Amino acid sequence: MRFDHQTLPQRVRFGTGEAATAVAAEVEERGARSVMVIAAPSESELARTIASSITVTLWWDDVAPHVPIERAERARAAARDSRIDLIVSVGGGSTTGLAKAIALTERIPIVAVPTTYAGSEATNVWGLTTESRKTTGVDDAVLPAVVVYDSRLTLSLPVALSVASGLNAVAHCVDSMWAPNSDPLNRALAEEGIRAVAEALPRIAQEPGDVAARERMQYGAYVSAVAFASAGSGLHHKICHVLGGAYDLPHAETHSAVLPQVLAYNVGASAEAEERIARALGASSAVEGIEKLYRALPTVRALREVGYQVEAIPESVALILPLVPPSNPRDVDEEALAALLRRAYDGQPVA
């Protein structure tokens, strides 16, 4: 066994009902003098509650999916003008993504307070969209210095979005099995992440107010993102980043539609991934396990449900194919990729 693994430096404050206290403690310990709070309009009231014990210099709510570059530039300029020395982001992946866009150029530390299971808060990956093309990169400066997990903040997240966001966490794990920097440590974390998420999501779907299930889901989402941050982006995320940026598709739902197809395409070519995923899902095979999980959840199975057009498949193939990682366990050509996207478009069960 031989590998080179890097663990990212990050503090995690995990405590239900303790978000406001944790944020205030971080501001005090860091001696922050000028704090910027980022939250989408739908999260503004929640953000003000969480920040009730700190002095906020700048409130910012110009948040959009896939982080359009023009919005990032406006937020960066505002942070510079206000001499911001700490960012507190309250929300899902789009909010965290905007905070990362600011940190990328301004080198300002982030305290992330997630309200979904996106996992972006645990990675050093950034993404920006320019003229319908999404660009991603890796830079340790965008890794939030602190993540504050408070499961009560996810109770208002609708079941459908909870499920789609949770399946995005499973996608982090699946990609971690064969991404460019995959190693035994992040594959072990990925297996644990799948196990935790698969246990929590059906409980959340049945009883949205189950705080223990929400805690288990946040734990699973974090473990999944840590694995992904180490392993890098595999075929699944390359596909979803292109589709989201090029066609303005909703992030979480796009992941939930594409995930089963990528898993079914790749898993037969990786014995270790097959064994780990099947074991985590409590099934005799990875494909059987993912189908069992999807049948237990109200979730998006088809890209056509989120606005993707079948006529876009040839263009999508041309955009995705150059990005396919060499580490992918199966070769990917135009025909195979087009067939995968067609199955995802139709939402076909995998076999």
Coordinates of C-alpha atoms in Angstrom, one line a residue:
M1 CA 0.0 0.0 0.0
R2 CA 1.4 3.4 -1.0
F3 CA -0.4 6.7 -1.2
D4 CA -0.1 10.4 -0.5
H5 CA -3.0 11.9 1.5
Q6 CA -3.5 15.5 2.6
T7 CA -5.9 16.4 5.4
L8 CA -7.3 19.9 5.3
P9 CA -7.1 22.1 8.4
Q10 CA -10.6 23.0 9.6
R11 CA -12.4 23.4 12.9
V12 CA -15.9 21.9 13.3
R13 CA -18.3 23.1 15.9
F14 CA -21.2 20.6 16.0
G15 CA -24.1 21.3 18.4
T16 CA -27.8 21.4 18.0
G17 CA -29.2 24.8 19.0
E18 CA -25.8 26.3 19.5
A19 CA -25.1 28.2 16.2
A20 CA -25.4 31.7 17.6
T21 CA -23.2 30.9 20.5
A22 CA -20.6 29.2 18.3
V23 CA -20.5 32.1 15.8
A24 CA -20.1 34.7 18.6
A25 CA -17.2 32.6 20.1
E26 CA -15.4 32.5 16.8
V27 CA -15.7 36.2 16.2
E28 CA -14.4 36.9 19.7
E29 CA -11.5 34.4 19.5
R30 CA -10.4 35.7 16.1
G31 CA -10.6 39.3 17.2
A32 CA -12.7 40.2 14.1
R33 CA -13.4 43.9 13.8
S34 CA -15.4 44.0 10.5
V35 CA -17.7 41.1 9.8
M36 CA -19.6 40.4 6.6
V37 CA -22.7 38.1 6.9
I38 CA -23.8 36.5 3.6
A39 CA -27.3 35.0 3.4
A40 CA -29.9 34.7 0.6
P41 CA -33.1 36.7 1.1
S42 CA -34.9 33.6 2.2
E43 CA -32.3 33.0 4.9
S44 CA -32.0 36.6 6.1
E45 CA -34.2 36.3 9.2
L46 CA -32.3 33.2 10.3
A47 CA -29.0 34.8 9.6
R48 CA -29.9 37.8 11.8
T49 CA -30.9 35.4 14.6
I50 CA -27.6 33.6 14.4
A51 CA -25.6 36.9 14.3
S52 CA -27.6 38.5 17.1
S53 CA -24.7 38.5 19.5
I54 CA -22.1 40.0 17.1
T55 CA -21.6 43.4 15.5
V56 CA -22.1 43.1 11.7
T57 CA -20.4 45.6 9.4
L58 CA -22.0 44.4 6.1
W59 CA -25.1 42.3 5.4
W60 CA -25.1 40.8 1.9
D61 CA -27.9 38.9 0.2
D62 CA -27.0 39.0 -3.5
V63 CA -26.8 35.2 -3.8
A64 CA -27.5 33.1 -6.9
P65 CA -26.9 29.4 -7.8
H66 CA -23.6 28.5 -9.5
V67 CA -22.0 31.9 -8.4
P68 CA -22.2 34.2 -11.5
I69 CA -19.0 36.1 -11.8
E70 CA -20.6 39.5 -11.9
R71 CA -22.2 38.8 -8.5
A72 CA -18.9 37.6 -7.1
E73 CA -17.2 40.8 -8.3
R74 CA -19.8 43.0 -6.6
A75 CA -19.4 41.1 -3.3
R76 CA -15.6 41.3 -3.5
A77 CA -15.7 45.0 -4.0
A78 CA -18.1 45.5 -1.1
A79 CA -15.8 43.4 1.1
R80 CA -12.8 45.5 0.2
D81 CA -14.6 48.8 0.7
S82 CA -15.8 47.7 4.2
R83 CA -12.4 46.3 5.1
I84 CA -14.0 43.0 6.0
D85 CA -11.8 40.6 8.1
L86 CA -14.2 37.8 8.6
I87 CA -17.1 36.3 6.5
V88 CA -20.0 34.5 8.1
S89 CA -22.0 32.6 5.5
V90 CA -25.5 31.2 6.5
G91 CA -27.2 29.0 3.9
G92 CA -26.6 26.3 1.3
G93 CA -24.1 25.7 -1.4
S94 CA -24.8 28.9 -3.3
T95 CA -24.2 31.0 -0.2
T96 CA -21.0 29.2 0.7
G97 CA -19.9 29.4 -2.9
L98 CA -20.2 33.2 -2.9
A99 CA -18.2 33.4 0.4
K100 CA -15.5 31.2 -1.3
A101 CA -15.5 33.5 -4.3
I102 CA -14.7 36.4 -2.1
A103 CA -12.0 34.5 -0.1
L104 CA -10.4 33.4 -3.4
T105 CA -9.3 36.9 -4.2
E106 CA -9.5 38.7 -0.9
R107 CA -8.0 36.0 1.4
I108 CA -10.6 36.6 4.1
P109 CA -11.4 33.6 6.5
I110 CA -14.9 32.1 6.4
V111 CA -17.1 30.8 9.2
A112 CA -19.7 28.7 7.4
V113 CA -23.1 27.9 8.9
P114 CA -24.8 25.4 6.6
T115 CA -28.5 25.1 6.3
T116 CA -28.5 22.3 3.7
Y117 CA -26.4 19.2 3.2
A118 CA -24.4 20.5 0.2
G119 CA -21.0 19.8 1.8
S120 CA -19.3 22.8 0.1
E121 CA -18.3 24.0 3.5
A122 CA -15.9 21.2 4.0
T123 CA -14.0 21.5 0.7
N124 CA -11.3 23.8 -0.8
V125 CA -13.1 23.7 -4.2
W126 CA -14.5 26.9 -5.7
G127 CA -16.8 27.4 -8.7
L128 CA -17.7 30.5 -10.8
T129 CA -20.0 30.8 -13.8
T130 CA -19.1 33.1 -16.7
E131 CA -21.4 33.3 -19.7
S132 CA -23.1 30.0 -18.9
R133 CA -19.8 28.1 -18.4
K134 CA -18.9 27.0 -14.9
T135 CA -15.3 26.9 -14.0
T136 CA -14.1 25.1 -10.8
G137 CA -10.7 25.1 -9.1
V138 CA -8.9 24.2 -5.9
D139 CA -7.4 26.7 -3.5
D140 CA -6.9 26.3 0.3
A141 CA -7.8 29.9 0.8
V142 CA -11.5 29.2 0.1
L143 CA -11.7 26.4 2.7
P144 CA -13.8 27.7 5.5
A145 CA -11.7 28.0 8.6
V146 CA -14.7 26.9 10.8
V147 CA -17.9 25.1 10.1
V148 CA -20.8 25.5 12.6
Y149 CA -23.3 22.7 12.4
D150 CA -26.7 23.1 14.1
S151 CA -29.2 20.6 13.0
R152 CA -32.2 22.8 14.0
L153 CA -31.2 25.1 11.1
T154 CA -32.2 22.4 8.7
L155 CA -35.6 21.7 10.1
S156 CA -37.3 24.1 7.7
L157 CA -35.6 22.6 4.7
P158 CA -38.4 21.0 2.7
V159 CA -38.3 17.2 2.4
A160 CA -37.7 17.2 -1.3
L161 CA -34.7 19.5 -1.0
S162 CA -33.4 17.7 2.0
V163 CA -33.4 14.5 0.0
A164 CA -31.9 16.0 -3.1
S165 CA -29.2 17.7 -1.0
G166 CA -28.5 14.5 0.9
L167 CA -28.1 12.5 -2.4
N168 CA -25.5 15.1 -3.4
A169 CA -23.6 13.9 -0.3
V170 CA -23.8 10.3 -1.6
A171 CA -22.5 11.6 -4.9
H172 CA -19.5 13.0 -3.1
C173 CA -18.8 9.6 -1.8
V174 CA -19.3 7.8 -5.0
D175 CA -17.0 10.1 -6.9
S176 CA -14.4 9.6 -4.1
M177 CA -14.1 6.0 -5.0
W178 CA -12.4 6.7 -8.3
A179 CA -11.6 10.4 -8.5
P180 CA -8.0 11.5 -9.5
N181 CA -6.7 11.6 -5.9
S182 CA -8.7 8.7 -4.5
D183 CA -6.8 6.7 -1.8
P184 CA -7.7 4.2 1.0
L185 CA -8.4 6.9 3.6
N186 CA -11.0 8.8 1.6
R187 CA -12.6 5.6 0.3
A188 CA -13.1 4.5 3.9
L189 CA -14.6 8.0 4.7
A190 CA -16.8 7.7 1.6
E191 CA -18.1 4.3 2.8
E192 CA -19.0 5.8 6.2
G193 CA -20.6 8.8 4.6
I194 CA -22.9 6.6 2.4
R195 CA -23.8 4.5 5.4
A196 CA -24.8 7.6 7.5
V197 CA -26.7 9.3 4.7
A198 CA -28.6 6.2 3.7
E199 CA -29.6 5.7 7.3
A200 CA -30.7 9.3 7.8
L201 CA -32.5 10.2 4.6
P202 CA -35.5 7.8 4.8
R203 CA -36.0 8.9 8.4
I204 CA -36.1 12.5 7.4
A205 CA -38.5 11.8 4.5
Q206 CA -40.9 10.0 6.9
E207 CA -40.5 12.5 9.8
P208 CA -39.0 15.8 8.8
G209 CA -38.8 17.0 12.4
D210 CA -36.6 14.2 13.6
V211 CA -33.6 16.1 14.9
A212 CA -31.5 13.0 15.6
A213 CA -31.9 12.0 11.9
R214 CA -31.0 15.6 10.9
E215 CA -27.8 15.4 13.1
R216 CA -26.9 12.0 11.5
M217 CA -27.4 13.6 8.1
Q218 CA -25.2 16.5 8.8
Y219 CA -22.5 14.2 10.1
G220 CA -22.8 12.1 6.9
A221 CA -22.7 15.2 4.7
Y222 CA -19.5 16.4 6.4
V223 CA -17.7 13.1 6.2
S224 CA -18.7 12.8 2.6
A225 CA -17.4 16.2 1.7
V226 CA -14.1 15.5 3.5
A227 CA -13.6 12.4 1.4
F228 CA -14.5 14.4 -1.7
A229 CA -12.1 17.3 -0.8
S230 CA -9.3 14.8 -0.7
A231 CA -10.2 12.7 -3.7
G232 CA -11.2 15.4 -6.1
S233 CA -13.9 15.6 -8.7
G234 CA -14.8 12.4 -10.6
L235 CA -17.0 11.8 -13.6
H236 CA -20.3 12.6 -11.8
H237 CA -19.3 16.0 -10.6
K238 CA -17.7 16.9 -14.0
I239 CA -21.1 16.1 -15.6
C240 CA -23.1 18.0 -13.1
H241 CA -20.9 21.1 -13.1
V242 CA -21.2 21.4 -16.8
L243 CA -25.0 20.8 -16.8
G244 CA -25.6 23.3 -14.0
G245 CA -23.5 26.1 -15.4
A246 CA -24.5 25.7 -19.1
Y247 CA -28.2 25.2 -18.6
D248 CA -28.9 26.8 -15.2
L249 CA -30.2 23.6 -13.7
P250 CA -30.8 23.3 -9.9
H251 CA -27.7 22.0 -8.2
A252 CA -29.0 19.3 -5.9
E253 CA -31.7 17.9 -8.1
T254 CA -29.2 17.6 -11.0
H255 CA -27.0 15.5 -8.8
S256 CA -29.8 13.2 -7.8
A257 CA -30.8 12.6 -11.4
V258 CA -27.3 11.8 -12.6
L259 CA -25.9 9.9 -9.7
P260 CA -27.5 6.4 -10.3
Q261 CA -26.4 6.5 -14.0
V262 CA -22.7 7.3 -13.2
L263 CA -22.7 4.7 -10.4
A264 CA -24.1 2.0 -12.7
Y265 CA -21.7 2.9 -15.5
N266 CA -18.5 2.8 -13.3
V267 CA -19.0 0.4 -10.4
G268 CA -18.6 -2.8 -12.4
A269 CA -15.1 -1.8 -13.3
S270 CA -14.0 -1.2 -9.7
A271 CA -14.2 -4.2 -7.3
E272 CA -13.4 -2.1 -4.2
A273 CA -16.0 0.5 -5.0
E274 CA -18.6 -2.2 -5.6
E275 CA -17.8 -3.8 -2.3
R276 CA -17.8 -0.6 -0.2
I277 CA -20.9 0.9 -1.7
A278 CA -22.9 -2.3 -1.5
R279 CA -21.8 -2.8 2.1
A280 CA -22.7 0.8 3.1
L281 CA -26.1 0.5 1.5
G282 CA -26.8 -2.9 3.1
A283 CA -27.3 -4.6 -0.3
S284 CA -25.9 -7.4 -2.3
S285 CA -24.7 -5.0 -5.0
A286 CA -24.1 -1.3 -5.3
V287 CA -26.7 -0.9 -8.0
E288 CA -29.3 -2.8 -6.0
G289 CA -28.5 -0.6 -3.0
I290 CA -28.8 2.7 -4.8
E291 CA -32.1 1.6 -6.4
K292 CA -33.4 0.5 -2.9
L293 CA -32.5 3.9 -1.5
Y294 CA -34.1 5.9 -4.3
R295 CA -37.3 3.9 -4.0
A296 CA -37.5 4.9 -0.4
L297 CA -37.2 8.6 -1.1
P298 CA -39.3 11.3 -2.9
T299 CA -36.6 12.5 -5.3
V300 CA -35.9 13.7 -8.8
R301 CA -34.9 10.8 -11.1
A302 CA -35.0 12.5 -14.5
L303 CA -33.1 15.5 -15.8
R304 CA -36.2 16.4 -17.8
E305 CA -37.9 17.2 -14.5
V306 CA -35.5 20.0 -13.8
G307 CA -35.6 21.7 -17.2
Y308 CA -32.9 19.9 -19.2
Q309 CA -33.7 19.4 -22.9
V310 CA -32.9 16.2 -24.7
E311 CA -31.8 18.3 -27.7
A312 CA -28.9 19.6 -25.5
I313 CA -27.3 16.2 -25.2
P314 CA -24.8 16.5 -28.2
E315 CA -23.6 19.9 -26.9
S316 CA -23.4 18.6 -23.3
V317 CA -21.2 15.6 -24.5
A318 CA -18.9 18.0 -26.3
L319 CA -18.5 20.1 -23.1
I320 CA -18.1 17.2 -20.7
L321 CA -15.9 14.8 -22.6
P322 CA -12.6 16.9 -22.3
L323 CA -13.2 17.0 -18.6
V324 CA -13.5 13.3 -17.9
P325 CA -10.7 12.4 -15.4
P326 CA -8.1 9.8 -16.6
S327 CA -8.7 8.0 -13.3
N328 CA -12.2 7.0 -14.3
P329 CA -12.4 3.2 -14.1
R330 CA -14.1 2.8 -17.4
D331 CA -13.3 4.5 -20.7
V332 CA -15.8 7.2 -21.7
D333 CA -16.4 8.1 -25.3
E334 CA -19.1 10.2 -27.0
E335 CA -21.4 7.3 -27.5
A336 CA -21.2 6.1 -23.9
L337 CA -21.6 9.6 -22.5
A338 CA -24.6 10.4 -24.7
A339 CA -26.3 7.1 -23.6
L340 CA -25.6 8.0 -20.0
L341 CA -27.2 11.4 -20.4
R342 CA -30.2 10.0 -22.2
R343 CA -30.8 7.5 -19.3
A344 CA -30.5 10.4 -16.9
Y345 CA -32.8 12.5 -19.0
D346 CA -35.5 9.8 -18.9
G347 CA -34.8 8.8 -15.2
Q348 CA -34.4 5.2 -16.1
P349 CA -33.8 2.8 -13.2
V350 CA -30.4 1.3 -13.2
A351 CA -29.6 -2.4 -13.5

